[in-house]
PDB file of C-alpha atoms and ligand atoms in Angstrom:
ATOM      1  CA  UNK K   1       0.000   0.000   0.000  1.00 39.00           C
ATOM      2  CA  UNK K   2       1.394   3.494  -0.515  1.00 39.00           C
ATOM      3  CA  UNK K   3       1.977   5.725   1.918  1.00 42.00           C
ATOM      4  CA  UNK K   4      -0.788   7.498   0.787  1.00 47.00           C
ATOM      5  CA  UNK K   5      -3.138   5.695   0.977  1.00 48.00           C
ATOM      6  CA  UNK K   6      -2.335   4.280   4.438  1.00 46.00           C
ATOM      7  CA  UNK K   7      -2.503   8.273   5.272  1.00 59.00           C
ATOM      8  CA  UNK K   8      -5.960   8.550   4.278  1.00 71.00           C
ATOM      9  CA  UNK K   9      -7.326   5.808   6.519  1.00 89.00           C
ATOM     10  CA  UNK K  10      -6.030   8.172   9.347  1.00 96.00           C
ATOM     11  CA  UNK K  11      -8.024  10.906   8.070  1.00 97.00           C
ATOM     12  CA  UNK K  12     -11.568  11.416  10.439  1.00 98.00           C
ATOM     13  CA  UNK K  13     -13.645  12.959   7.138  1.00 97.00           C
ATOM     14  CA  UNK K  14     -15.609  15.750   9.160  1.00 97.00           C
ATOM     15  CA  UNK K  15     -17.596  16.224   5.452  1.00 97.00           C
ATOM     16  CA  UNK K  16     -18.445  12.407   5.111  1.00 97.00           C
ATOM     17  CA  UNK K  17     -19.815  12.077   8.566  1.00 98.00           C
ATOM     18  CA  UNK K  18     -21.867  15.084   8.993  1.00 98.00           C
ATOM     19  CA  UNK K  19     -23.462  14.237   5.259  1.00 97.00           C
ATOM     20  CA  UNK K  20     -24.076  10.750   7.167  1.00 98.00           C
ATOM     21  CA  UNK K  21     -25.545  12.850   9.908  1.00 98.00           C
ATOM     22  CA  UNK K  22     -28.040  15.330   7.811  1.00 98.00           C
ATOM     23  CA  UNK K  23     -29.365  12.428   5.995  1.00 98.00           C
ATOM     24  CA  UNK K  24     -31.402  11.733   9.045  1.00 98.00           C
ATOM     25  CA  UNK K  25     -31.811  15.397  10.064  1.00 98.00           C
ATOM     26  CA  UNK K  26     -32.975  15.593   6.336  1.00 98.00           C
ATOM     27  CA  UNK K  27     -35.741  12.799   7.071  1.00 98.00           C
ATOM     28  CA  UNK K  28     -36.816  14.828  10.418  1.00 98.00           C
ATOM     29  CA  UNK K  29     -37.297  17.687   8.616  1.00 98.00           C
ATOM     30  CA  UNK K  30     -39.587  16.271   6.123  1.00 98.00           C
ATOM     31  CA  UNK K  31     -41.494  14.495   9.057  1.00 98.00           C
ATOM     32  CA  UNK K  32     -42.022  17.774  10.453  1.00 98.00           C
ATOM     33  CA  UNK K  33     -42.794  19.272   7.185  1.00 97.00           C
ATOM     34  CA  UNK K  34     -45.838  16.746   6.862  1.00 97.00           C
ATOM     35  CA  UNK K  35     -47.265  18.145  10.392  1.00 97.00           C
ATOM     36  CA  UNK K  36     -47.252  21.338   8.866  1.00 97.00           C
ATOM     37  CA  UNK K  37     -44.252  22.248  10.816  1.00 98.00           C
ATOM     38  CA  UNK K  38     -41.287  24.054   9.082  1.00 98.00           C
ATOM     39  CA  UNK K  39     -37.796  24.617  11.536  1.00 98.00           C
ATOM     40  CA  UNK K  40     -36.628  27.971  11.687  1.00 98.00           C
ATOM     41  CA  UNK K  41     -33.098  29.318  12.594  1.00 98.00           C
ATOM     42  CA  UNK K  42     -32.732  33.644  12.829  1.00 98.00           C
ATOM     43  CA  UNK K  43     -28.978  34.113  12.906  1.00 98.00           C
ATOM     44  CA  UNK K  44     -27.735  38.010  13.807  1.00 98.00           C
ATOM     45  CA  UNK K  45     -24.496  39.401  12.361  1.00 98.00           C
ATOM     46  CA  UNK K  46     -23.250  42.400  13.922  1.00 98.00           C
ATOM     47  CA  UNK K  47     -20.663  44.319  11.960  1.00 98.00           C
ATOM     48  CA  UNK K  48     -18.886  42.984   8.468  1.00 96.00           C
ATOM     49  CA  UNK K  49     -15.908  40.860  10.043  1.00 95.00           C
ATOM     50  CA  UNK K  50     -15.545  38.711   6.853  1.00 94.00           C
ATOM     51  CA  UNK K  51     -14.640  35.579   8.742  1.00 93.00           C
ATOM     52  CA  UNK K  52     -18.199  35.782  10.184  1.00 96.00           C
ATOM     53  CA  UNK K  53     -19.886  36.953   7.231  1.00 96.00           C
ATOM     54  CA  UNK K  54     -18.347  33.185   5.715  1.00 94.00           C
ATOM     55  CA  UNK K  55     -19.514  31.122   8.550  1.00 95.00           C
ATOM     56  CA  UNK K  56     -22.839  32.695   8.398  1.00 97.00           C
ATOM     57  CA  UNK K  57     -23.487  32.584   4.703  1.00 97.00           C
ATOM     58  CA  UNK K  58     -22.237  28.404   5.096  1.00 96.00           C
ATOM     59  CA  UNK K  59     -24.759  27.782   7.795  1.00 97.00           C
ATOM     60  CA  UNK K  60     -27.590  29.545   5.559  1.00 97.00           C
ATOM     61  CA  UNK K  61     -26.717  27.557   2.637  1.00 97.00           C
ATOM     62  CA  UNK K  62     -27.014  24.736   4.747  1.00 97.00           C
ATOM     63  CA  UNK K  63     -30.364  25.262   6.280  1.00 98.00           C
ATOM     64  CA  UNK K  64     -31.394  26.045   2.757  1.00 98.00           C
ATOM     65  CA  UNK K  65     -30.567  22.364   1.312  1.00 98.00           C
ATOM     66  CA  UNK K  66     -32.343  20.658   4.178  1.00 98.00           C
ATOM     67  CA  UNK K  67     -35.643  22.763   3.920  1.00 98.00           C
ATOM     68  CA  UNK K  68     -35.061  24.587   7.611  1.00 98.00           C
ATOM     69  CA  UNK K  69     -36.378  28.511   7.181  1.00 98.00           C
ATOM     70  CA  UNK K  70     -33.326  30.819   8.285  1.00 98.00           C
ATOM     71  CA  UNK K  71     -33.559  34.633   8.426  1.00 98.00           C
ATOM     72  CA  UNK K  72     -30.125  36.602   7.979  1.00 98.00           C
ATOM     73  CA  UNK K  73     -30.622  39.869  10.628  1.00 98.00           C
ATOM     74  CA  UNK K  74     -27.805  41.659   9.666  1.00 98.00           C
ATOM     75  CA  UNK K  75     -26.843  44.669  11.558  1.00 98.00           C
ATOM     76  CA  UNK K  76     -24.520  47.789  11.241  1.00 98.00           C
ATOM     77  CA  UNK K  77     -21.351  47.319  13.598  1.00 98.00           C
ATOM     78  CA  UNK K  78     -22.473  50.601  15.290  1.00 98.00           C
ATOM     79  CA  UNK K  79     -26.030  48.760  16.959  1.00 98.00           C
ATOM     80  CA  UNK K  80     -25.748  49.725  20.568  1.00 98.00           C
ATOM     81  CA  UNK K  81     -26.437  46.712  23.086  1.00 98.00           C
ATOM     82  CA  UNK K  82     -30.177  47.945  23.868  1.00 98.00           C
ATOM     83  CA  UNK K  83     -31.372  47.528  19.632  1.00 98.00           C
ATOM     84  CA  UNK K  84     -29.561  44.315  20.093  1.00 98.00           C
ATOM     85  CA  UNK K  85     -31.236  43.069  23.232  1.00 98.00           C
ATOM     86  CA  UNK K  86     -34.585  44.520  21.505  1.00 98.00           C
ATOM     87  CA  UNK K  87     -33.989  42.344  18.768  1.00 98.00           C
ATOM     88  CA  UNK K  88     -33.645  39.543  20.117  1.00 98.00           C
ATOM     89  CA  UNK K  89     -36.586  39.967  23.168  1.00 98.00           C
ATOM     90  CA  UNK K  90     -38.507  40.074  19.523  1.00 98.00           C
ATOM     91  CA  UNK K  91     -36.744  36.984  17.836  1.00 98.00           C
ATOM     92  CA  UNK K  92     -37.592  35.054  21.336  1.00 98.00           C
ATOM     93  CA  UNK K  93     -41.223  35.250  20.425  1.00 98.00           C
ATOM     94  CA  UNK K  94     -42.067  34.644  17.255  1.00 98.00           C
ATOM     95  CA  UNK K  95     -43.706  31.675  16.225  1.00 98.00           C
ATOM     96  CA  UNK K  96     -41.233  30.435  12.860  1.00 98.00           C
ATOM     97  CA  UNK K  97     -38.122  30.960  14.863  1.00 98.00           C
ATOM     98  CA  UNK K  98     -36.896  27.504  16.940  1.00 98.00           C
ATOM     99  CA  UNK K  99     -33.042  28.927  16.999  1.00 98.00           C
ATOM    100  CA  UNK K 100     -31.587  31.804  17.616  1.00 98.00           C
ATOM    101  CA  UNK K 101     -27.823  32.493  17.017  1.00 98.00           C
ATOM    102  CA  UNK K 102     -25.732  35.229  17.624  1.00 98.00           C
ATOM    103  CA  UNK K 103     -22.203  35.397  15.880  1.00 98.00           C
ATOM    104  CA  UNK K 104     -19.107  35.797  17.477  1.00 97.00           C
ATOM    105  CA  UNK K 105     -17.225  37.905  18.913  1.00 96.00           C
ATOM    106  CA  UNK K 106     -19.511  40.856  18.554  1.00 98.00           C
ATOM    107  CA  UNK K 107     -18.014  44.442  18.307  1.00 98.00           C
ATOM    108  CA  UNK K 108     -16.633  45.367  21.570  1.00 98.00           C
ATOM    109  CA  UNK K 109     -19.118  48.102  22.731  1.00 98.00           C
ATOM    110  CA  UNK K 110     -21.120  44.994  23.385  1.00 98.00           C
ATOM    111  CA  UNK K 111     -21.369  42.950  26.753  1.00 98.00           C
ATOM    112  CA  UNK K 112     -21.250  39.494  25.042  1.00 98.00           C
ATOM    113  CA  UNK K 113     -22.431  38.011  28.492  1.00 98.00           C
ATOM    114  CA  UNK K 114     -25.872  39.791  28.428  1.00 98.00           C
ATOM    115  CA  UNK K 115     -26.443  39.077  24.746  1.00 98.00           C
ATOM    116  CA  UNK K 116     -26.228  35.325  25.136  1.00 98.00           C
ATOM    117  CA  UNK K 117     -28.525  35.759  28.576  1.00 98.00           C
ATOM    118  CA  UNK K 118     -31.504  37.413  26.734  1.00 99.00           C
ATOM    119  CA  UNK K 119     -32.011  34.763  24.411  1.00 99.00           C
ATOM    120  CA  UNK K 120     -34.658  32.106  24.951  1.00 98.00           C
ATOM    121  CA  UNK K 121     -32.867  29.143  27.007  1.00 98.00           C
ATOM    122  CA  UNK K 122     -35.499  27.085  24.761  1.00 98.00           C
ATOM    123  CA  UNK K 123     -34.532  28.833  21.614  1.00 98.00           C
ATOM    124  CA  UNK K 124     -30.774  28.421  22.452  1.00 98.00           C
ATOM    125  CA  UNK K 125     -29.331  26.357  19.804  1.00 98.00           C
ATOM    126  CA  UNK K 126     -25.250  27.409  20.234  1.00 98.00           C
ATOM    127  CA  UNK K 127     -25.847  26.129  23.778  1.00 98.00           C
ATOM    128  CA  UNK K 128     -24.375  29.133  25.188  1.00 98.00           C
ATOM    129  CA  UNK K 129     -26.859  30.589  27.360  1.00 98.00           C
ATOM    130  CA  UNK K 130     -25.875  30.126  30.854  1.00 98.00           C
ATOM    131  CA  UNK K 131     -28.366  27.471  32.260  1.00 98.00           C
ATOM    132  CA  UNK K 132     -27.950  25.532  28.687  1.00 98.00           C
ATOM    133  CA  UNK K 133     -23.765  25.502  29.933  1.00 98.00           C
ATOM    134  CA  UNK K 134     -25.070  24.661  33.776  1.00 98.00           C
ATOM    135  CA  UNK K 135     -27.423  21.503  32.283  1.00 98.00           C
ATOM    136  CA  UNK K 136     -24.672  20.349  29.947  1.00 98.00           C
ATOM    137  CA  UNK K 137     -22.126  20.436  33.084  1.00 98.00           C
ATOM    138  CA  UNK K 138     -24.605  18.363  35.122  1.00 98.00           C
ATOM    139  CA  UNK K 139     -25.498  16.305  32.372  1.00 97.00           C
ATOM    140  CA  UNK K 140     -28.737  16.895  32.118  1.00 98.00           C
ATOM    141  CA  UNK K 141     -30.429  17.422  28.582  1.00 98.00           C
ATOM    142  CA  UNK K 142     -30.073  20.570  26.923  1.00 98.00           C
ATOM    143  CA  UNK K 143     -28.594  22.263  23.447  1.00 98.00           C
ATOM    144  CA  UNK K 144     -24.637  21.110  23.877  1.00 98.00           C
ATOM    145  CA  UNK K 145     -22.790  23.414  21.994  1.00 98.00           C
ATOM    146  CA  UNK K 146     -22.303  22.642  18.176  1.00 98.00           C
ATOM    147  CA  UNK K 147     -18.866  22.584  17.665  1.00 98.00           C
ATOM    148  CA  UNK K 148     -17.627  20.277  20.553  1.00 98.00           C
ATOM    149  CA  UNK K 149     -20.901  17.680  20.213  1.00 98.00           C
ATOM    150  CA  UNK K 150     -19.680  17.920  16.701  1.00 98.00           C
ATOM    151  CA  UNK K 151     -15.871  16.362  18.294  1.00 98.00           C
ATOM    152  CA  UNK K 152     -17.976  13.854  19.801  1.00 98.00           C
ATOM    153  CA  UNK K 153     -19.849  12.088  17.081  1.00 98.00           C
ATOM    154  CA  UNK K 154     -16.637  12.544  14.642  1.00 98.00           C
ATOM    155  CA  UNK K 155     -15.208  10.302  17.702  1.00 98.00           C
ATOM    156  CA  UNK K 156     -18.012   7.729  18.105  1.00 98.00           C
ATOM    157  CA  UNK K 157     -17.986   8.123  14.260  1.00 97.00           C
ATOM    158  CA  UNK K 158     -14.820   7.022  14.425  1.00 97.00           C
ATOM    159  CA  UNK K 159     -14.403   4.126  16.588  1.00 97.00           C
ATOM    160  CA  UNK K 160     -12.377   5.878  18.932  1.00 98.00           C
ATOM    161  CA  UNK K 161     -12.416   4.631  22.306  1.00 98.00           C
ATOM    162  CA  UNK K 162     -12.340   7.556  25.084  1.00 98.00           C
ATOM    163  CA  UNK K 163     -12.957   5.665  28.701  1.00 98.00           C
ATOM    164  CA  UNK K 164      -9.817   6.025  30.466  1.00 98.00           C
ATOM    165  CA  UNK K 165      -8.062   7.829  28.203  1.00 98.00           C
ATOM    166  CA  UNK K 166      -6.021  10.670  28.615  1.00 99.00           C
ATOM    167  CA  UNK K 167      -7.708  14.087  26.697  1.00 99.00           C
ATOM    168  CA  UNK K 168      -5.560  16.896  26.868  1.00 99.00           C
ATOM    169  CA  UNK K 169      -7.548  20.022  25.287  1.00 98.00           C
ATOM    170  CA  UNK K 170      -5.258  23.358  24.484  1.00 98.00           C
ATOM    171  CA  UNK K 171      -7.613  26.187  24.522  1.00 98.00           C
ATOM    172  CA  UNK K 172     -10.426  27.190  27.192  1.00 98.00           C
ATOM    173  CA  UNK K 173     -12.907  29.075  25.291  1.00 98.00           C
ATOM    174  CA  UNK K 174     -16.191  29.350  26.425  1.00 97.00           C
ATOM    175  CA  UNK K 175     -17.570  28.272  22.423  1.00 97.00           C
ATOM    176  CA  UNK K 176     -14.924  25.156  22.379  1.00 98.00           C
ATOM    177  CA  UNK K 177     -12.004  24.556  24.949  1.00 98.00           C
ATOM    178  CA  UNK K 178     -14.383  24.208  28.028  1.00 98.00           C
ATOM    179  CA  UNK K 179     -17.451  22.916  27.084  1.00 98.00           C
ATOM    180  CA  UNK K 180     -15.030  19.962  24.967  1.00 98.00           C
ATOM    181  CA  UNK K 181     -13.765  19.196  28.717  1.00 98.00           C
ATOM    182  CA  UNK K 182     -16.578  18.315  30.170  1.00 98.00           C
ATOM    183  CA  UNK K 183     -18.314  16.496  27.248  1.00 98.00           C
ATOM    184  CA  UNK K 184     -15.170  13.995  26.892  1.00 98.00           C
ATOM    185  CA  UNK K 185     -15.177  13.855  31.101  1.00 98.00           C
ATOM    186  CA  UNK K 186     -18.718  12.697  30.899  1.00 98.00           C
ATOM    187  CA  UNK K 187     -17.518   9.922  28.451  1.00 98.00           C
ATOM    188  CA  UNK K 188     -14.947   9.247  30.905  1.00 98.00           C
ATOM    189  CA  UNK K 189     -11.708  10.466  29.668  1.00 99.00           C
ATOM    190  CA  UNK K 190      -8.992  11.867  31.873  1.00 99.00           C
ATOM    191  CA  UNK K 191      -9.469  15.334  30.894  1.00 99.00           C
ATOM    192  CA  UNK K 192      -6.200  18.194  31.041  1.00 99.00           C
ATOM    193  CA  UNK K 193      -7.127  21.693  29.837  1.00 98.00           C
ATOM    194  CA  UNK K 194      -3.908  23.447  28.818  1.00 98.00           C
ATOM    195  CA  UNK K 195      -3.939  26.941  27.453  1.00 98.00           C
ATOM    196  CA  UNK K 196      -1.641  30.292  26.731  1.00 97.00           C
ATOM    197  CA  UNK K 197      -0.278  30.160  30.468  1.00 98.00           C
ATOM    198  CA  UNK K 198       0.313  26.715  30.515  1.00 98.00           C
ATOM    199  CA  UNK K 199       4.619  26.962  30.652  1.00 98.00           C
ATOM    200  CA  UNK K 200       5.567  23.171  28.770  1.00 98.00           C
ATOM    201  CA  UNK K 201       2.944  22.277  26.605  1.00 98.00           C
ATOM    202  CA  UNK K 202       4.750  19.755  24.826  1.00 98.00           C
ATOM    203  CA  UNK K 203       4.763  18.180  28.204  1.00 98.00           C
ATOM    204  CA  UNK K 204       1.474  18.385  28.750  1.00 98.00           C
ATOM    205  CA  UNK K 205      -0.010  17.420  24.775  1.00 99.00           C
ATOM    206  CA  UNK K 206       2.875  14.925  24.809  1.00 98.00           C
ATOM    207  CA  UNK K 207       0.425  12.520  27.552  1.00 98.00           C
ATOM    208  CA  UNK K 208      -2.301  13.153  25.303  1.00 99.00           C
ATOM    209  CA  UNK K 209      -4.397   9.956  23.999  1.00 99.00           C
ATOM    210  CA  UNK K 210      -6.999  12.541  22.157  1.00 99.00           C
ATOM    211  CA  UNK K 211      -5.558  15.882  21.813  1.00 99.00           C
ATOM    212  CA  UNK K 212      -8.007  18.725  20.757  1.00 99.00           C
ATOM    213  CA  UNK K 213      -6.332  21.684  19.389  1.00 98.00           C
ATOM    214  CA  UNK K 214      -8.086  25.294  19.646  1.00 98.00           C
ATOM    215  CA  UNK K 215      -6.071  28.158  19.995  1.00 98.00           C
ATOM    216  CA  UNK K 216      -6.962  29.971  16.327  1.00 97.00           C
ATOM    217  CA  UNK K 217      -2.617  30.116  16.315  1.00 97.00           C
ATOM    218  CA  UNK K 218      -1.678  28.315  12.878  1.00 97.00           C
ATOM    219  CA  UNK K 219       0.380  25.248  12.529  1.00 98.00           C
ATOM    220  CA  UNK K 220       1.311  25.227  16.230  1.00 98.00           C
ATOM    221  CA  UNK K 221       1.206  21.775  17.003  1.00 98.00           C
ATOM    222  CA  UNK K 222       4.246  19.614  15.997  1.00 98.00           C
ATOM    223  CA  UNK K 223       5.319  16.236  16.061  1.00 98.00           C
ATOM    224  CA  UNK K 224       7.646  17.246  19.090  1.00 98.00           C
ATOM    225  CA  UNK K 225       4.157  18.084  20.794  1.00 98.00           C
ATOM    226  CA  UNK K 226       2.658  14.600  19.784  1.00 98.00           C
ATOM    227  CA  UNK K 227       2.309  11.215  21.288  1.00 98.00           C
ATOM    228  CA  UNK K 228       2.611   7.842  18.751  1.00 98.00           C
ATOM    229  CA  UNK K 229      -0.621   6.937  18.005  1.00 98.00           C
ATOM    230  CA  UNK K 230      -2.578   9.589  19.297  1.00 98.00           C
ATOM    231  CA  UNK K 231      -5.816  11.089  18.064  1.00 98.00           C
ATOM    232  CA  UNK K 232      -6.110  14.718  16.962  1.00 98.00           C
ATOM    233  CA  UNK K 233      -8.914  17.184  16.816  1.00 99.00           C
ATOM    234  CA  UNK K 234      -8.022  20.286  14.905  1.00 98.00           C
ATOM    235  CA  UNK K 235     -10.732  22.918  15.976  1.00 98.00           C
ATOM    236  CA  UNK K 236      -8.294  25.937  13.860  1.00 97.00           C
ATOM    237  CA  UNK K 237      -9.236  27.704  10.814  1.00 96.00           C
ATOM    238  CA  UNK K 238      -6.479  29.719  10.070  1.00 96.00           C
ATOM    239  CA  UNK K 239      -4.584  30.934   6.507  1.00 93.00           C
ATOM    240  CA  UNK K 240      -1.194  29.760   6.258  1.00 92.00           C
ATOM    241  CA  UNK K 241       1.495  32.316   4.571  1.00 92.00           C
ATOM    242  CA  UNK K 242       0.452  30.784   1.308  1.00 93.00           C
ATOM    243  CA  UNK K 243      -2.927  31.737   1.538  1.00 93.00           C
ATOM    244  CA  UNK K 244      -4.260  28.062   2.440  1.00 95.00           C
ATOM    245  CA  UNK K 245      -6.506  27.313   5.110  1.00 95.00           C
ATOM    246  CA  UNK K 246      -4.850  25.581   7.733  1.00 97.00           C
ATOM    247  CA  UNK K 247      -5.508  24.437  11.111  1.00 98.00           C
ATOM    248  CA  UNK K 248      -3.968  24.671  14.350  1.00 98.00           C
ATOM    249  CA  UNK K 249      -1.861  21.650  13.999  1.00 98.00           C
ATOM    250  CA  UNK K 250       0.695  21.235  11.045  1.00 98.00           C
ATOM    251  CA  UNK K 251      -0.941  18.605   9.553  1.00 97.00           C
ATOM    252  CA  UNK K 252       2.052  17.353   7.446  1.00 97.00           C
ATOM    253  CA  UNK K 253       4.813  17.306   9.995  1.00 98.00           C
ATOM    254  CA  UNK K 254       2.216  15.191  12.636  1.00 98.00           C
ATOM    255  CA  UNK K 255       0.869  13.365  10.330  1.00 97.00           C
ATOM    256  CA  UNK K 256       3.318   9.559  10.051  1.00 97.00           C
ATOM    257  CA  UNK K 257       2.715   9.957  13.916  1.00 98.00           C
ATOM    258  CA  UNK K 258      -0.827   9.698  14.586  1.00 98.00           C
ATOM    259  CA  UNK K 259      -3.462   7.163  14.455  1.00 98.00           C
ATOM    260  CA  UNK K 260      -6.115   9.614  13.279  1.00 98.00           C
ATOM    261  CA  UNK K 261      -6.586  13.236  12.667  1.00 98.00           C
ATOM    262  CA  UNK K 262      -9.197  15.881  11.000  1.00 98.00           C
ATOM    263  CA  UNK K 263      -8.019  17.447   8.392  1.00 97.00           C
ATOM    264  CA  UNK K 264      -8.426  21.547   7.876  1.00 97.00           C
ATOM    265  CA  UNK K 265     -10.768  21.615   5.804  1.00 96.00           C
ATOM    266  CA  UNK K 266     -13.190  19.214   5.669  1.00 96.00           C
ATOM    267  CA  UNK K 267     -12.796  17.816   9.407  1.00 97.00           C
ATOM    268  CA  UNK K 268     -14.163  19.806  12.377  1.00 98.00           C
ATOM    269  CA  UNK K 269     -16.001  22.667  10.525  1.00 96.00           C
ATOM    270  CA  UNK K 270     -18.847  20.315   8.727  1.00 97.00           C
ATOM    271  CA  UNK K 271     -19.493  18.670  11.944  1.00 98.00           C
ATOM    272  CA  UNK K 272     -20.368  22.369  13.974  1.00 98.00           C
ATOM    273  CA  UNK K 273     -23.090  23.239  11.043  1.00 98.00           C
ATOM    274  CA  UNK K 274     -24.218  19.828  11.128  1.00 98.00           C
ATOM    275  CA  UNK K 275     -24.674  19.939  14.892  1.00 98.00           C
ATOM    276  CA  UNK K 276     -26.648  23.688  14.603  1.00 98.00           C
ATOM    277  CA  UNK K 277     -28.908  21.886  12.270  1.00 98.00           C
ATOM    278  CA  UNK K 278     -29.737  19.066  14.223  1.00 98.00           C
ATOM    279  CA  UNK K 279     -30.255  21.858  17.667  1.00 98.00           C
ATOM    280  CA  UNK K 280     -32.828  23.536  15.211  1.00 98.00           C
ATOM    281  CA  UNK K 281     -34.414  20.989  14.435  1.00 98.00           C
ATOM    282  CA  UNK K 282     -34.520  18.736  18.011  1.00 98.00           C
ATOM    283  CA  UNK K 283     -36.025  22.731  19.593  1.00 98.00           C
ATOM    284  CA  UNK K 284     -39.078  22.793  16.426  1.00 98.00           C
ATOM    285  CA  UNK K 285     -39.845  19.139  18.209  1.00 97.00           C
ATOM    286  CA  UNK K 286     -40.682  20.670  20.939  1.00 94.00           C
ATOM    287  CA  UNK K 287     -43.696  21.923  18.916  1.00 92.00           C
ATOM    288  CA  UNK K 288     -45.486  18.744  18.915  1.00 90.00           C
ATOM    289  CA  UNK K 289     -45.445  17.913  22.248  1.00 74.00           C
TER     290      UNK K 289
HETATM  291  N1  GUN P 301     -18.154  32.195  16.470  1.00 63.87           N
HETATM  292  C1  GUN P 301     -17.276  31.182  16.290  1.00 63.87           C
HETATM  293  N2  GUN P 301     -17.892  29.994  16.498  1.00 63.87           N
HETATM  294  C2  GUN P 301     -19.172  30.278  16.814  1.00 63.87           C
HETATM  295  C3  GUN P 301     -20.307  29.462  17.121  1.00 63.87           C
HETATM  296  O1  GUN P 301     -20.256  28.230  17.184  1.00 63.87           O
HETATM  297  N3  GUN P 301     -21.451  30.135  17.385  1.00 63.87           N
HETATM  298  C4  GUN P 301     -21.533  31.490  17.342  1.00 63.87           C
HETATM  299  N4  GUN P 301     -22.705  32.051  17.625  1.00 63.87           N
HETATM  300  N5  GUN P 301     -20.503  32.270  17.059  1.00 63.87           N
HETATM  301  C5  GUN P 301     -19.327  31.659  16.791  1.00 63.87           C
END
């Protein structure tokens, strides 16, 4: 076999398995559809931060191909906190809107904190709002947030074992790092947060079983930071001094080390829009009960 090819068994295809997952999402959404019920997502941009303006246009396109209704508000960067607040207090109750989303980071005039608390807990489909966070720490059912329940079903996807393993995560963001913790502790992992302040990471990511990578710094992980056989989770989406999107881990250099990785793109990203999908479309559910 080339060395190729043995490669690309290590890859976890992020695009493959979330096109596995919205076939079903696909077949709930019809369901609903024949109850006269049509999911509906209302994502708000604030500002023109072009990184944003890409993630959002990707998740309309992909409500779009499964039938779910999405409304685009956009607003001017200048929207003080209080026409924010208002327009979400109006978003909250309207009938054809299951999800709401705010983007992130919003411009800095605005307290994040009290954004995410005025939306609908029951409308919450990033899984941000603060008693979504206290329900997923205590297990209980809620919204988890999309792009670390994406990590999750890439690993069950993927055969990967997690009881007793070691997870080191680098990064402790409240939309990844921290919520990834505790979803791989509840599976049983030994779980290590590392982070800027951490002083010998290679140390640290060097004990790692499953290693999940999200700083946003490109190509920072090396094989020096690696241990044989371990599985990596690339959260990064970064452009590399060619222009290429890249992740957080040099791919190339880790790569003859590793058992399995995601690949940037085409690994983590997928999975997160697949993950807001299926949020939308478990909170329109709630509409038949
Ligand atoms: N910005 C980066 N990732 C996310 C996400 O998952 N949700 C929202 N609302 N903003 C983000």
């Amino acid at each position: 076999m080339s060395s190729k090819l043995i490669n690309s068994s290590k890859l976890i295809n992020g695009k493959e398995i979330g096109n596995a997952i919205r076939t079903s999402i696909q077949a709930e959404v019809n369901a609903l559809q024949e109850q006269g019920i049509t999911p509906g997502l209302a994502v708000i941009l604030v500002g023109e931060d072009p990184a944003s303006q890409k993630y959002v246009s990707n998740k309309q396109k992909s409500c779009a191909k499964l039938g779910i209704y999405s409304e685009l508000i956009k607003l001017p960067a200048e929207t003080t906190e209080q026409d924010l607040l208002a327009q979400i207090e109006k978003l909250n109750g309207e009938e054809a809107i299951d999800g709401i989303l705010v983007q992130l980071p919003l411009p800095k005039h605005i307290n994040e904190d009290a954004v995410i608390a005025a939306i609908a807990p029951e409308k919450d489909v990033d899984g941000f709002h603060p008693i979504s966070v206290g329900k997923m720490i205590l297990g209980q059912e809620t919204f988890l947030p999309c792009t670390p329940h994406g990590v999750m079903k890439m690993l069950e996807y993927s055969n990967v074992d997690i009881r007793g393993k070691h997870a080191v995560i680098v990064g402790r963001s409240h939309i990844v790092g921290v919520p990834m913790g505790q979803l791989l502790l509840q599976k049983d992992a030994t779980v290590t947060y590392a982070h800027s302040k951490t002083p010998d990471l290679a140390a640290i990511t060097k004990q790692a079983d499953i290693l999940v990578v999200a700083t946003g710094r490109a190509k920072m992980i090396k094989k020096e930071h690696v241990k044989e056989g371990a599985v990596i989770i690339d959260v990064g989406i970064n452009v590399d001094e060619n222009g290429k999107l890249c992740g957080d881990v040099d791919f190339d250099d880790v790569l003859d080390t590793v058992s399995q990785i995601t690949p940037v793109p085409g690994g983590v990203g997928p999975m997160t829009i697949t993950m807001l999908l299926e949020n939308t479309v478990q909170s329109a559910k709630q509409k038949l009960s």
